[in-house]
Structures are given as C-alpha cells and as structure tokens.
C-alpha cells in the first residue's frame, strides 16, 4: 500500500478520499487554491499546499504545480477525485513519467473512452449495442441530415470529446440542423477544446441506468449493481437511487454482464461506470463509460457495504479484489439527493455566499457527504454541488420516507439551495411509484414558482400565524422558557449585542 | 404588544396575536380577526394542519432565513414572505432610521437606469461599450458563477452611458454593471 497520497481535488470528494486514506493508514496531502484557504479538506489532510489563484485553470487544473508538489512531498500516488483532472490523459501521462501512480484507469482507457465516437465503435465491435447514430464525427450539415434521415428525428448532435450533457443540442427536424450544429460546436470547443461533433438518435423517454464496475490489475472484474439516474435537469443528475425501481434479477444479470463485457473490451482497471439508456421494453443501449469515481458512488456503498474509494486505492496499489461476483449482495434501497447552491425559485441561478447557519440531517440510514460548515463561504469559482444527502432503508418506501425527513431536517442558511426542489420531487406520485425517465423533471416538475396572487386572507392569516408562532418558538427555545420582554431589559445589556449609537 | 409586519409577495400585512397561550388563538390580520387552531406544534419544515375560522389549511415553511425572504406553502401554493418584528427596542429604532431595501418604496431614476448583477460572479464577456445603442433583450455581458454562464440582458432600450465593469472582474450580487439611458 502507498505511504502517502496526494488528493488533487476539493470539497466533499476530497474529504471522502482523505477518510478512505485514513482507514488504510495512508498519509494524505491536500492542495488548495486561494479561494479554498478556509476549506475543510485542508484541515483533514496531514499536509496541505497552496497551488495558486482561485480559477481552476490556475490551480486544480495546473498539472505542473500538482506534480511538483507530489514529488516534493514524496507522494506515491495522486487521487484526482471527479471533475478537474480525473479524466485528462495528459495528467495521467504526467503522473506516469514522474513515477507517480494515477489512481484511476490507464492512459489508454482515458483516451479511448474520452473520445465518444471511438468508444461507440469499440463497444459496437465488442457486441454491446450502441444508440443508433453516426459512427464517426460528422463534417457538415448534409452528413447530419443523412444520418438523421436514416435513424429518424429527433436526434442529438454531441461533442466527440464531451460528456455529462455538455456540448449537445437537440435537432427536431432538418431546419434545426445549422443552428444546433453551430451551438454544439461552440460549446464543444469552449468546454472540451475540440469542435468535433457526432449524431445520436434521441430515444423516447428512456431511463438512465448505470452499472458500477470494479476491476483490478490481475484481470478480476465484477459489477456492484445498477444506479437509476433518470432524475435529471438539463442532463445533470439530481437524484440517484439503487436498485432501480424497474430492475429485475434477470435484467440485472444481463446488463451487468454487458457492463463487464464493455469494461473488458478496453482492459479496464480501477473503478468505473458503464452508462446505459433503457427503453420501456427493457431493451438497452450503451451511452458512455465514466472512467472515474462518480459523485453518486455512495448509494452503491450503502446497499453493498463495499467502500468503493478504498477499493479504488487498493486496486491502484496492485491489490487483488478480495471477492467475486457471487459474493456481492444488494441489501435494501438507497437514494442520493445532490444539493446544489442554486436558487430553484429563480431558474436555478448560482447562489454562492456565506453559510450563516448549518445543521446537517442525521439518524439511522442517513449519510451526508459535504464540506460545508457554519460560516463557510462557498466560492463562485467551482461547481455548485455543496452536499450529497443519501438515505438508506430496508425497502424503497422506507428509504424515501427517511429522505423526506432528512430533507426537512437539513438546514443551510445564507445561500439558496435545491432542497425545496428535492422535496417537491419526493412528493410526486410518479416518482413515488418509481415511474421515471430522463425527461421526468422537465415534464412533471418544471421549475418552482412563487405565487403572485392569493385568493383569500385566511391563507395569509394561516401562514402568518404559523410563521409568527414558529419564530416565537424559535426565539424562546420551544416556548419552554417564558419570553423575555425586551422592554424590561437593561439598555446596557443591549449594548453588548448592538453597537452604541454614535 | 405582539404586533408583526409580514410582507407576502410584496404586499404588507399587519398581524397581531391576541390571547396567546389559549387555544383557539385569535389572530388579527390588518383589520380582520380570525380564530386559529393548530393541530400540532410547529417545528421546522413540518407540514402543519391549521384551522382558520373552521377552514382547514396545510402550511409548510420551506426555508427560514432571518433577513432574506423565505417561502411558505399554504395548501400547495407557494408564497414569498418577509417578516419584520415590530418591537421598539433601542436597536430597532436605529434600524428604522436607516433606509433599507424593504422600506424603499420607489426606485430612484438612477437606479432604474442601472443594470445590476442578479448573482455574484465573474464578468467573462462584455458585449457593450460606452455610447452603444441597445434594444430590450440585447446581451450586455456574460457573468460566470459556479461554472455556469448567465447572460445579462438589457431591460430597456437606450444608449450605454456608463460601463461599470471590465472583463475578468468579480462582482457581487446587486452590484451595478451597466448604466443605460
């Protein structure tokens, strides 16, 4: 096992990795940008080093500085977390040429799966069905039209070097081709450094289901079951759960085998995820392979009992998987809500700022992965994910109820969060039945709106009374202590709380 | 005196609680008095059943924040609510002297001409310069926050009189960006 690991990331995932390292008795090195000098991952790690200004390109994406610190601190390996450098072949290459173990798959795998058309070809050749579309990057409008006519509208144009829903545009008919191509190319260029795009058919309301894969360097490869990730907004996952409400034992076996087949086709090592789109009739297609630790890995940990991050580090250190496919059991049900500092009442605009009060949820079956604390200032420079709230239950309904309670308990003041949005989804009848697809949020939830009008004052009375009483309870500590009248208080006592008038 | 001022969707109401401690409570909203019964004690975010003059309502407080507006759901309808406690303590008298956003009734002309940042972020693109004519909806600049880009558009037509920011600059929420006249 490694003696020391550098964590090239921040936020909750840095904490998650540090915790895993501590359990493995591995020393940790944290790196941080200017904006993160009060971040928790600095405190939790054994050593920490500044890597530059706040913008990611000058800090968490700065390969040279990160490698230098790894060498200076004698770190034997680097864990990239997710995002930032996690899937950048150049970074894995830099690690390799400096004799540092990159905790993730090989450079070859990163390259192959990072190129979406290449990934499609490899998977098709390996007998894993892919979404109908172009097998190469498309050059011009005619080519897009040709493919679209063949597979049928609507289609997507997607960035060849993209992923995660960025650099993609929907085309409903041939009139929409030029504009969609232009926008997709622009976004692809600015986000991924290449304007190359390809075409994929838009499936009709599929589910997004992915399989967690674990592969060691000795050729052992298993899967840890599926995650249902259909609850998305603008192709960004919001809620994940496992098992999927639609899954059967037979289908899990079939899909799990395909996921492993896909990973074997590229000699995959480390932890990874094969994503599929699943149609109503349970037919499924390969979507993409995520060659990293994923945000939502925690729910799989909750039902399988396997610490995925520890396994990932052990695999990188050359250890063999300690179990076989038959040893894997899924027990109960788990779901995760991604809590972002965005305002769901104002079109999800980012809401960075200082957390004035913080009180996380708790109790049996609840897990909060977050780097927040009271007084912490959420920077504007990085992703808006501020917490992962996960709930486990013996069955789906218990997990859902636990999640509802946990969402009610969770208190983050000072910034807007997506907690009210999650509450709304958990109340939805279709969601309760597990009847979801990737356009569920768009079709059934939309956005939260603040009522402009009200009908009668009784409602106002109701809410006012509740509010006032609520505040009163809050002030007096649940109304047990008699309320102290401000007027009877000595004015000198007030001086302590408020500045004297000048 | 337990007198409160509550602003519901920007309309102000005076609320007074009478006979507190005895159920049913009497609540005065503006000039009307209601009989209010709570079915359970109020805790954070728990839906509460409440009877107002015998009619049942479900009330849920989604978010509490001392200063910012928060959201209350009454029978599945959402309201934006701002709360002000009215008690004449020395500190609060001081507060009422200082004009706050809540008490400013009309925006000054200068304010109406100023386009401000609706979120904190970095100016990644500036599309206008001094003297440019703009139409309603024209992009003035692009703000980036938390890896998301948001366009700031012109709320009215006019000529750019002043550009308060430059590309790369960090701005706070509410900070002036462009003045259009």
XYZ file of C-alpha atoms in Angstrom:
683
model
C 0.000 0.000 0.000
C 1.041 3.567 -0.624
C 2.563 5.525 2.250
C 1.276 8.876 1.029
C -1.370 10.024 -1.457
C -1.957 13.488 -2.853
C -5.578 14.466 -3.412
C -5.889 16.741 -6.441
C -9.398 17.918 -5.671
C -11.504 19.912 -3.218
C -14.853 19.914 -1.448
C -16.766 16.859 -0.325
C -14.935 14.414 -2.593
C -11.551 15.468 -1.164
C -12.888 14.716 2.319
C -14.282 11.389 1.115
C -10.867 10.359 -0.244
C -8.991 11.585 2.843
C -11.282 9.473 5.031
C -10.633 6.397 2.907
C -6.867 7.002 3.103
C -7.012 7.332 6.882
C -8.758 3.971 7.131
C -5.997 2.445 5.004
C -3.356 4.141 7.156
C -2.152 6.215 4.213
C -0.881 9.777 4.795
C -2.673 12.479 2.812
C -1.566 15.647 1.043
C -4.166 18.298 0.228
C -3.770 21.060 -2.319
C -5.815 24.245 -2.326
C -6.429 27.401 -4.298
C -6.626 30.923 -2.904
C -10.413 30.692 -2.629
C -10.117 27.487 -0.617
C -7.842 28.593 2.182
C -10.669 28.082 4.697
C -11.820 24.798 3.152
C -12.210 21.686 5.270
C -10.086 19.381 3.125
C -7.025 21.363 4.200
C -7.770 20.668 7.831
C -8.489 16.984 7.391
C -5.344 16.164 5.421
C -1.943 15.515 7.016
C -0.233 18.138 4.868
C -1.534 20.915 2.650
C -0.043 23.111 -0.056
C -1.252 26.157 -1.917
C -1.393 25.697 -5.697
C -2.299 29.146 -6.899
C -5.123 31.555 -7.699
C -8.803 30.682 -7.470
C -9.754 29.991 -11.119
C -9.473 26.212 -11.730
C -7.182 26.618 -14.743
C -4.615 28.232 -12.473
C -4.973 25.822 -9.551
C -6.822 22.482 -9.616
C -6.118 22.051 -13.339
C -2.487 23.093 -13.072
C -0.751 19.798 -13.854
C 2.808 21.105 -13.443
C 2.310 22.507 -9.950
C 0.383 19.492 -8.721
C 3.051 17.071 -9.973
C 5.754 19.222 -8.391
C 4.038 19.134 -5.006
C 3.515 15.382 -5.278
C 7.244 14.932 -5.903
C 8.309 17.344 -3.154
C 6.103 15.607 -0.620
C 7.153 12.108 -1.766
C 3.533 11.214 -2.549
C 3.448 7.836 -4.277
C 0.037 8.313 -5.844
C -2.461 11.020 -6.830
C -6.206 10.663 -6.468
C -7.944 13.057 -8.869
C -11.482 12.648 -7.431
C -14.111 13.523 -10.045
C -14.099 16.513 -12.401
C -10.927 18.605 -12.768
C -8.100 16.242 -13.838
C -9.892 12.922 -13.306
C -10.250 12.063 -16.996
C -7.428 14.038 -18.559
C -4.980 11.664 -20.323
C -2.207 14.299 -20.207
C -2.401 14.308 -16.431
C -2.234 10.509 -16.165
C 0.727 10.697 -18.548
C 2.471 13.316 -16.392
C 1.967 11.093 -13.341
C 3.403 8.114 -15.175
C 6.504 9.910 -16.408
C 7.170 11.106 -12.842
C 6.719 7.640 -11.350
C 3.560 8.586 -9.535
C 0.595 6.216 -9.578
C -2.528 7.814 -11.052
C -5.469 6.430 -9.065
C -7.740 5.649 -11.979
C -7.699 3.701 -15.217
C -4.813 3.583 -17.722
C -3.944 6.422 -20.093
C -5.168 4.258 -22.984
C -8.592 3.819 -21.397
C -8.919 7.546 -20.666
C -8.119 8.309 -24.298
C -10.435 5.686 -25.770
C -13.449 6.476 -23.605
C -12.866 10.232 -23.710
C -13.428 10.084 -27.453
C -17.123 9.283 -27.707
C -17.125 8.037 -31.298
C -14.171 5.780 -30.590
C -15.996 4.478 -27.500
C -19.082 3.772 -29.632
C -17.025 1.845 -32.163
C -15.220 -0.232 -29.534
C -18.491 -1.085 -27.797
C -20.276 -1.980 -31.050
C -17.354 -4.236 -32.004
C -17.450 -5.861 -28.573
C -21.106 -6.738 -29.027
C -22.569 -4.056 -26.782
C -25.389 -2.296 -28.630
C -24.963 1.437 -29.009
C -27.517 4.194 -29.665
C -28.221 4.477 -33.430
C -26.330 7.380 -34.995
C -23.086 8.272 -36.757
C -20.083 6.038 -36.132
C -17.670 8.884 -36.929
C -17.519 12.617 -36.352
C -19.764 14.479 -38.816
C -18.283 17.074 -41.142
C -21.198 19.113 -42.431
C -24.939 19.705 -42.412
C -25.570 17.213 -45.221
C -23.933 14.451 -43.259
C -26.020 15.250 -40.179
C -29.163 15.212 -42.301
C -28.199 11.915 -43.885
C -27.709 10.221 -40.509
C -30.844 11.827 -39.059
C -32.947 10.635 -42.032
C -31.586 7.131 -41.563
C -32.159 6.788 -37.797
C -35.164 9.141 -37.605
C -35.673 12.505 -35.918
C -35.273 13.806 -33.289
C -31.516 13.447 -32.978
C -28.780 14.947 -30.846
C -25.521 16.411 -32.018
C -22.957 15.759 -29.316
C -19.352 16.758 -28.674
C -16.926 13.968 -29.607
C -14.756 14.832 -26.601
C -17.726 15.756 -24.415
C -19.760 14.011 -21.790
C -22.047 14.802 -18.933
C -24.545 16.590 -21.143
C -22.351 19.490 -22.224
C -21.849 20.386 -25.870
C -25.032 18.721 -27.002
C -28.061 20.016 -28.856
C -31.376 18.555 -29.922
C -32.473 18.592 -33.566
C -36.196 18.093 -34.186
C -36.182 18.377 -37.976
C -33.820 19.320 -40.811
C -34.498 23.057 -40.355
C -32.868 22.942 -36.927
C -29.594 21.442 -38.164
C -27.463 24.537 -38.866
C -28.185 26.299 -35.587
C -27.887 23.184 -33.417
C -24.585 22.317 -35.086
C -23.216 25.792 -34.580
C -24.167 25.948 -30.894
C -22.931 22.431 -30.175
C -19.614 23.135 -31.908
C -19.135 26.391 -29.997
C -19.858 24.789 -26.652
C -17.734 21.760 -27.506
C -14.833 23.997 -28.462
C -15.018 26.141 -25.321
C -15.649 23.265 -22.911
C -13.542 20.470 -24.383
C -11.126 22.198 -26.735
C -12.431 20.464 -29.865
C -15.404 21.437 -32.077
C -15.888 17.867 -33.351
C -19.443 16.555 -33.089
C -21.364 13.375 -33.920
C -25.018 12.379 -34.214
C -27.082 10.161 -31.937
C -30.779 9.335 -32.088
C -32.881 10.695 -29.247
C -34.569 7.754 -27.590
C -38.139 8.256 -26.462
C -38.220 8.831 -22.689
C -35.613 6.260 -21.718
C -34.301 5.590 -18.263
C -30.689 6.348 -17.474
C -29.295 3.337 -15.686
C -25.624 2.806 -14.951
C -23.571 -0.071 -13.594
C -20.732 0.316 -11.116
C -17.743 -1.728 -12.193
C -14.695 -2.780 -10.169
C -11.644 -4.141 -11.999
C -8.266 -4.985 -10.500
C -4.938 -5.219 -12.320
C -4.999 -9.018 -12.171
C -7.922 -9.310 -14.545
C -10.680 -9.760 -11.960
C -13.717 -7.742 -12.838
C -17.110 -7.505 -11.149
C -20.087 -5.148 -11.010
C -21.832 -3.768 -7.939
C -25.290 -3.482 -9.422
C -27.050 -0.565 -11.003
C -27.960 3.003 -10.190
C -31.098 4.623 -11.540
C -30.121 8.172 -12.571
C -33.154 9.291 -14.580
C -33.957 12.248 -12.359
C -32.003 14.912 -14.228
C -32.298 18.559 -15.091
C -30.540 19.784 -18.221
C -28.733 16.421 -18.434
C -27.351 16.912 -14.918
C -28.251 14.231 -12.405
C -30.250 15.373 -9.391
C -31.333 12.180 -7.655
C -29.858 8.712 -7.971
C -31.159 5.507 -6.438
C -30.305 1.857 -6.227
C -31.734 -0.600 -7.021
C -33.670 0.847 -9.920
C -37.430 0.506 -9.332
C -37.729 -1.168 -12.747
C -34.919 -3.688 -12.279
C -35.422 -7.442 -12.182
C -32.864 -10.025 -11.183
C -32.736 -11.354 -14.778
C -32.220 -7.938 -16.353
C -29.563 -7.070 -13.773
C -27.665 -10.182 -14.738
C -27.928 -9.405 -18.443
C -26.984 -5.732 -18.082
C -24.276 -6.450 -15.524
C -22.688 -8.925 -17.943
C -22.787 -6.303 -20.705
C -21.215 -3.720 -18.385
C -18.376 -6.120 -17.634
C -18.080 -7.030 -21.326
C -17.731 -3.308 -22.106
C -15.049 -2.839 -19.451
C -13.175 -5.949 -20.640
C -13.194 -4.684 -24.223
C -10.833 -1.901 -23.178
C -8.912 -3.795 -20.465
C -10.427 -1.563 -17.843
C -8.825 -1.288 -14.413
C -9.896 0.746 -11.342
C -13.500 1.723 -10.565
C -15.691 2.863 -13.425
C -19.248 3.167 -14.560
C -20.962 1.947 -17.692
C -23.976 4.081 -18.510
C -26.947 2.719 -20.447
C -30.202 4.133 -21.736
C -33.047 1.703 -21.124
C -36.274 1.704 -23.143
C -39.740 0.868 -21.800
C -39.445 -2.645 -23.230
C -36.198 -3.141 -21.237
C -34.006 -3.039 -24.355
C -30.898 -1.006 -23.650
C -28.009 0.795 -25.371
C -24.546 1.842 -24.280
C -24.400 5.584 -23.579
C -20.893 6.206 -22.289
C -18.330 4.938 -19.864
C -17.265 7.113 -16.955
C -13.649 6.395 -16.262
C -13.574 7.791 -12.743
C -15.083 7.658 -9.297
C -18.597 9.067 -9.572
C -20.462 11.590 -7.472
C -23.219 9.088 -6.741
C -20.971 6.151 -5.755
C -22.159 6.425 -2.147
C -25.566 4.797 -2.696
C -23.901 1.673 -4.086
C -21.716 1.623 -0.972
C -24.831 1.797 1.188
C -26.505 -1.253 -0.369
C -23.409 -3.399 -0.993
C -21.343 -2.452 2.052
C -18.285 -2.064 -0.163
C -16.143 1.037 0.276
C -15.608 1.943 -3.375
C -12.928 4.581 -2.727
C -10.876 2.237 -0.580
C -11.179 -0.431 -3.265
C -10.041 2.077 -5.872
C -6.922 2.942 -3.878
C -6.191 -0.730 -3.172
C -6.536 -1.578 -6.872
C -4.127 1.231 -7.775
C -1.653 -0.156 -5.234
C -1.797 -3.505 -7.075
C -4.011 -5.437 -4.673
C -6.371 -8.114 -5.887
C -10.150 -7.914 -5.356
C -10.983 -9.825 -2.219
C -14.292 -11.198 -3.507
C -16.137 -12.499 -6.554
C -19.339 -11.541 -8.329
C -21.319 -14.118 -6.343
C -20.236 -12.513 -3.066
C -21.919 -9.242 -3.955
C -25.305 -8.752 -2.306
C -27.533 -5.716 -2.569
C -29.350 -5.126 0.670
C -32.151 -2.593 0.984
C -32.573 0.564 -1.013
C -30.617 3.813 -1.117
C -31.045 7.168 -2.781
C -28.981 10.326 -3.048
C -30.044 13.942 -3.463
C -27.463 16.277 -4.946
C -27.811 19.544 -3.082
C -26.576 22.497 -5.086
C -26.228 26.126 -4.077
C -28.670 27.254 -6.735
C -31.989 29.023 -6.398
C -34.740 26.698 -7.659
C -37.219 29.563 -7.472
C -35.202 31.737 -9.857
C -34.310 29.373 -12.675
C -31.523 27.695 -10.710
C -29.188 30.705 -10.759
C -25.999 30.048 -8.809
C -26.132 31.158 -5.208
C -22.618 31.219 -3.798
C -22.024 33.002 -0.500
C -21.545 32.524 3.204
C -23.389 29.784 5.029
C -24.630 31.612 8.103
C -26.106 28.600 9.826
C -25.516 24.942 9.121
C -27.277 21.960 10.601
C -26.996 18.703 8.652
C -29.520 15.873 8.827
C -28.803 12.772 10.847
C -30.118 9.484 12.132
C -30.067 5.824 11.144
C -29.535 5.286 7.445
C -28.638 8.895 6.677
C -25.304 9.886 5.163
C -24.212 13.448 4.470
C -21.123 13.935 2.312
C -20.360 17.626 2.416
C -17.549 20.061 3.129
C -19.859 22.750 4.481
C -19.760 24.269 7.941
C -21.312 27.246 9.625
C -19.509 30.368 8.484
C -18.013 28.754 5.368
C -18.051 30.909 2.247
C -18.994 28.909 -0.876
C -16.733 30.239 -3.664
C -18.053 31.298 -7.072
C -15.238 29.522 -8.908
C -16.275 25.909 -8.595
C -19.175 23.532 -9.033
C -22.395 24.323 -7.182
C -22.636 20.854 -5.592
C -22.393 21.568 -1.867
C -23.718 18.378 -0.333
C -24.786 14.848 -1.069
C -27.611 13.688 1.126
C -28.172 9.953 0.979
C -30.732 7.758 2.721
C -30.812 4.007 3.112
C -33.849 1.899 4.009
C -34.770 -1.776 4.108
C -37.071 -1.082 1.171
C -37.790 1.794 -1.194
C -40.629 3.309 0.776
C -38.575 3.385 3.956
C -35.660 4.999 2.115
C -37.984 7.601 0.583
C -39.563 8.479 3.917
C -36.132 8.750 5.516
C -35.059 11.061 2.731
C -38.138 13.264 3.221
C -37.349 13.585 6.907
C -33.698 14.262 6.185
C -34.560 16.991 3.665
C -36.809 18.607 6.257
C -34.051 18.461 8.850
C -31.303 19.810 6.649
C -30.696 23.477 7.386
C -28.439 25.579 5.235
C -28.947 29.275 5.749
C -27.359 32.207 3.971
C -27.448 30.686 0.491
C -30.243 29.282 -1.632
C -30.201 25.533 -2.178
C -32.055 22.951 -4.254
C -33.500 21.315 -1.117
C -37.065 22.612 -1.846
C -36.799 21.146 -5.350
C -35.887 17.727 -3.992
C -38.800 17.908 -1.577
C -41.122 18.541 -4.496
C -39.776 15.575 -6.449
C -40.154 13.271 -3.461
C -43.823 14.242 -3.220
C -44.538 13.441 -6.859
C -46.857 10.483 -7.419
C -44.962 9.144 -10.461
C -41.699 9.359 -8.585
C -43.246 7.542 -5.628
C -44.262 4.732 -7.984
C -40.766 4.679 -9.476
C -42.253 5.576 -12.839
C -39.496 7.875 -14.144
C -37.498 8.653 -17.264
C -34.845 11.188 -18.237
C -37.413 13.864 -19.076
C -39.324 13.376 -15.829
C -38.201 16.637 -14.207
C -38.910 18.649 -17.340
C -42.353 17.105 -17.834
C -43.657 16.723 -14.304
C -41.822 19.155 -12.075
C -40.648 22.058 -14.250
C -39.467 24.819 -12.002
C -40.717 26.050 -8.685
C -42.703 29.236 -8.851
C -43.653 31.752 -6.260
C -47.368 32.502 -6.375
C -48.041 36.066 -7.430
C -51.619 36.189 -6.222
C -53.549 34.787 -3.343
C -57.234 34.322 -3.027
C -58.240 34.965 0.495
C -56.769 36.456 3.551
C -57.459 33.370 5.548
C -54.452 31.866 3.895
C -52.417 34.859 4.830
C -53.712 34.610 8.356
C -52.826 30.961 8.405
C -49.343 31.417 7.192
C -48.720 34.494 9.243
C -49.877 32.830 12.383
C -47.740 29.806 11.711
C -44.821 31.963 10.914
C -45.149 34.140 13.944
C -45.629 31.242 16.255
C -42.758 29.450 14.637
C -40.486 32.402 15.186
C -41.660 32.720 18.728
C -40.869 29.079 19.430
C -37.514 29.538 17.897
C -36.659 32.586 19.965
C -37.694 31.154 23.279
C -36.299 27.697 22.765
C -39.525 25.842 22.012
C -41.582 28.062 24.253
C -40.463 26.376 27.443
C -38.661 29.407 28.747
C -41.019 32.340 29.252
C -40.449 35.006 26.672
C -38.348 37.836 27.980
C -39.750 41.214 27.203
C -37.263 43.425 25.504
C -38.535 46.473 27.284
C -37.681 45.158 30.732
C -34.155 44.561 29.714
C -31.464 46.953 30.808
C -30.244 49.046 27.924
C -26.706 48.240 28.982
C -27.388 44.628 28.111
C -28.351 45.676 24.632
C -25.016 47.405 24.243
C -23.319 44.059 24.207
C -25.388 42.920 21.278
C -25.622 46.030 19.212
C -23.144 48.777 18.750
C -23.745 52.007 20.618
C -25.242 54.792 18.574
C -22.667 57.410 17.749
C -47.580 44.148 22.181
C -47.177 41.243 19.831
C -47.517 43.102 16.627
C -45.852 41.942 13.450
C -45.426 43.142 9.966
C -45.400 40.468 7.284
C -44.820 41.059 3.628
C -46.475 38.401 1.470
C -45.478 38.553 -2.196
C -44.580 42.193 -1.616
C -47.896 43.129 -0.068
C -47.644 44.208 3.524
C -49.872 42.953 6.310
C -50.115 43.880 9.960
C -50.563 40.808 12.103
C -51.388 40.787 15.787
C -51.663 37.770 18.001
C -54.301 38.022 20.718
C -54.884 35.658 23.648
C -51.659 33.801 23.053
C -51.384 30.694 25.191
C -55.070 29.885 24.887
C -56.481 27.873 22.023
C -58.042 28.738 19.695
C -55.839 31.754 19.134
C -57.221 34.956 17.833
C -55.194 36.488 15.052
C -55.752 39.910 13.624
C -54.650 40.389 10.001
C -54.939 44.009 9.014
C -58.446 44.749 10.295
C -59.951 41.285 10.296
C -59.891 38.866 13.188
C -59.608 35.113 12.719
C -59.912 32.176 15.057
C -56.897 29.928 14.552
C -56.374 26.365 15.747
C -53.083 24.488 15.406
C -53.279 20.738 15.207
C -49.670 20.144 16.141
C -46.789 22.122 17.480
C -44.794 23.876 14.835
C -41.367 22.645 14.020
C -39.121 23.416 11.125
C -40.493 22.471 7.729
C -43.065 20.078 9.050
C -46.392 20.465 7.312
C -48.784 21.899 9.869
C -52.538 21.500 9.865
C -54.214 24.704 10.820
C -57.868 25.722 11.089
C -58.763 29.306 10.293
C -62.365 30.148 11.170
C -63.061 26.452 10.927
C -61.491 26.000 7.487
C -58.530 23.638 7.244
C -55.205 24.613 5.697
C -51.870 22.836 5.361
C -48.905 25.069 5.921
C -45.259 24.325 5.335
C -42.294 26.556 5.942
C -39.681 25.587 3.404
C -36.900 27.884 4.323
C -36.109 30.188 7.128
C -33.607 32.947 6.860
C -33.539 35.843 9.263
C -33.110 38.581 6.681
C -33.882 37.176 3.266
C -37.397 36.411 2.119
C -38.438 32.840 2.681
C -41.078 30.546 1.319
C -44.267 29.294 2.850
C -46.549 26.819 1.230
C -50.237 27.121 2.006
C -52.342 24.308 0.554
C -49.712 23.553 -2.094
C -49.408 27.180 -3.141
C -46.189 28.961 -2.564
C -45.765 32.421 -1.083
C -42.700 34.566 -0.676
C -42.724 36.055 2.776
C -40.655 38.658 4.540
C -41.010 39.103 8.232
C -40.441 42.103 10.422
C -40.958 42.022 14.121
C -42.252 45.254 15.499
C -40.844 45.894 18.887
C -39.459 49.200 19.885
C -36.134 48.272 21.320
C -33.342 50.844 21.023
C -31.549 48.899 18.324
C -34.587 48.563 16.173
C -35.356 52.238 16.334
C -31.910 52.742 14.911
C -32.682 50.277 12.180
C -35.809 52.062 11.121
C -33.889 55.276 10.664
C -31.602 53.704 8.132
C -33.377 53.184 4.849
C -33.357 49.537 3.909
C -34.431 47.797 0.747
C -37.634 46.763 2.428
C -38.731 50.309 3.164
C -37.675 51.957 -0.066
C -40.916 52.468 -1.916
C -39.819 53.729 -5.298
C -36.531 53.256 -7.090
C -34.750 56.439 -7.989
C -34.219 57.279 -11.650
C -30.541 56.471 -11.389
C -31.409 53.033 -10.045
C -33.860 52.320 -12.812
C -31.195 53.033 -15.400
C -28.641 50.777 -13.755
C -28.391 47.140 -14.706
C -27.129 45.164 -11.729
C -25.756 41.672 -11.237
C -28.503 39.234 -10.197
C -25.891 36.848 -8.859
C -22.286 37.084 -7.740
C -19.801 36.048 -10.387
C -17.057 36.940 -12.819
C -17.585 39.064 -15.915
C -16.362 36.722 -18.637
C -17.616 38.682 -21.608
C -18.509 42.327 -22.081
C -20.562 42.949 -25.182
C -21.232 46.688 -24.984
C -19.189 49.843 -24.726
C -19.857 53.478 -23.984
C -22.265 55.016 -26.463
C -23.670 51.742 -27.854
C -27.364 51.651 -28.597
C -29.156 48.656 -27.132
C -32.575 47.106 -27.599
C -34.580 45.271 -24.945
C -33.128 41.792 -24.542
C -29.721 42.603 -26.036
C -26.868 40.868 -24.239
C -24.835 43.371 -22.227
C -22.396 40.986 -20.630
C -21.975 37.388 -19.526
C -21.472 36.511 -15.864
C -19.931 33.235 -14.816
C -20.592 31.726 -11.448
C -20.060 28.142 -10.319
C -19.159 27.018 -13.845
C -22.468 28.353 -15.186
C -22.660 31.215 -17.631
C -25.558 33.622 -17.441
C -26.322 36.426 -19.859
C -27.213 39.842 -18.542
C -29.646 41.453 -20.966
C -30.886 44.994 -21.389
C -34.161 45.553 -19.501
C -34.890 48.605 -21.659
C -33.788 50.249 -24.878
C -31.334 53.127 -24.778
C -27.747 54.222 -25.019
C -24.987 52.861 -22.828
C -23.991 55.760 -20.636
C -21.501 54.017 -18.434
C -19.864 50.610 -18.203
C -19.005 49.930 -14.584
C -17.123 46.660 -15.047
C -14.431 45.111 -17.192
C -13.821 41.565 -18.363
C -12.358 39.337 -15.680
C -13.745 41.409 -12.837
C -15.560 39.792 -9.905
C -18.879 41.360 -8.973
C -21.195 40.891 -6.036
C -24.927 40.387 -6.239
C -26.634 43.742 -6.790
C -23.506 45.478 -7.992
C -24.024 47.917 -10.899
C -22.776 46.644 -14.264
C -24.014 48.988 -16.971
C -25.971 52.230 -16.989
C -28.414 52.662 -19.877
C -30.060 55.967 -20.603
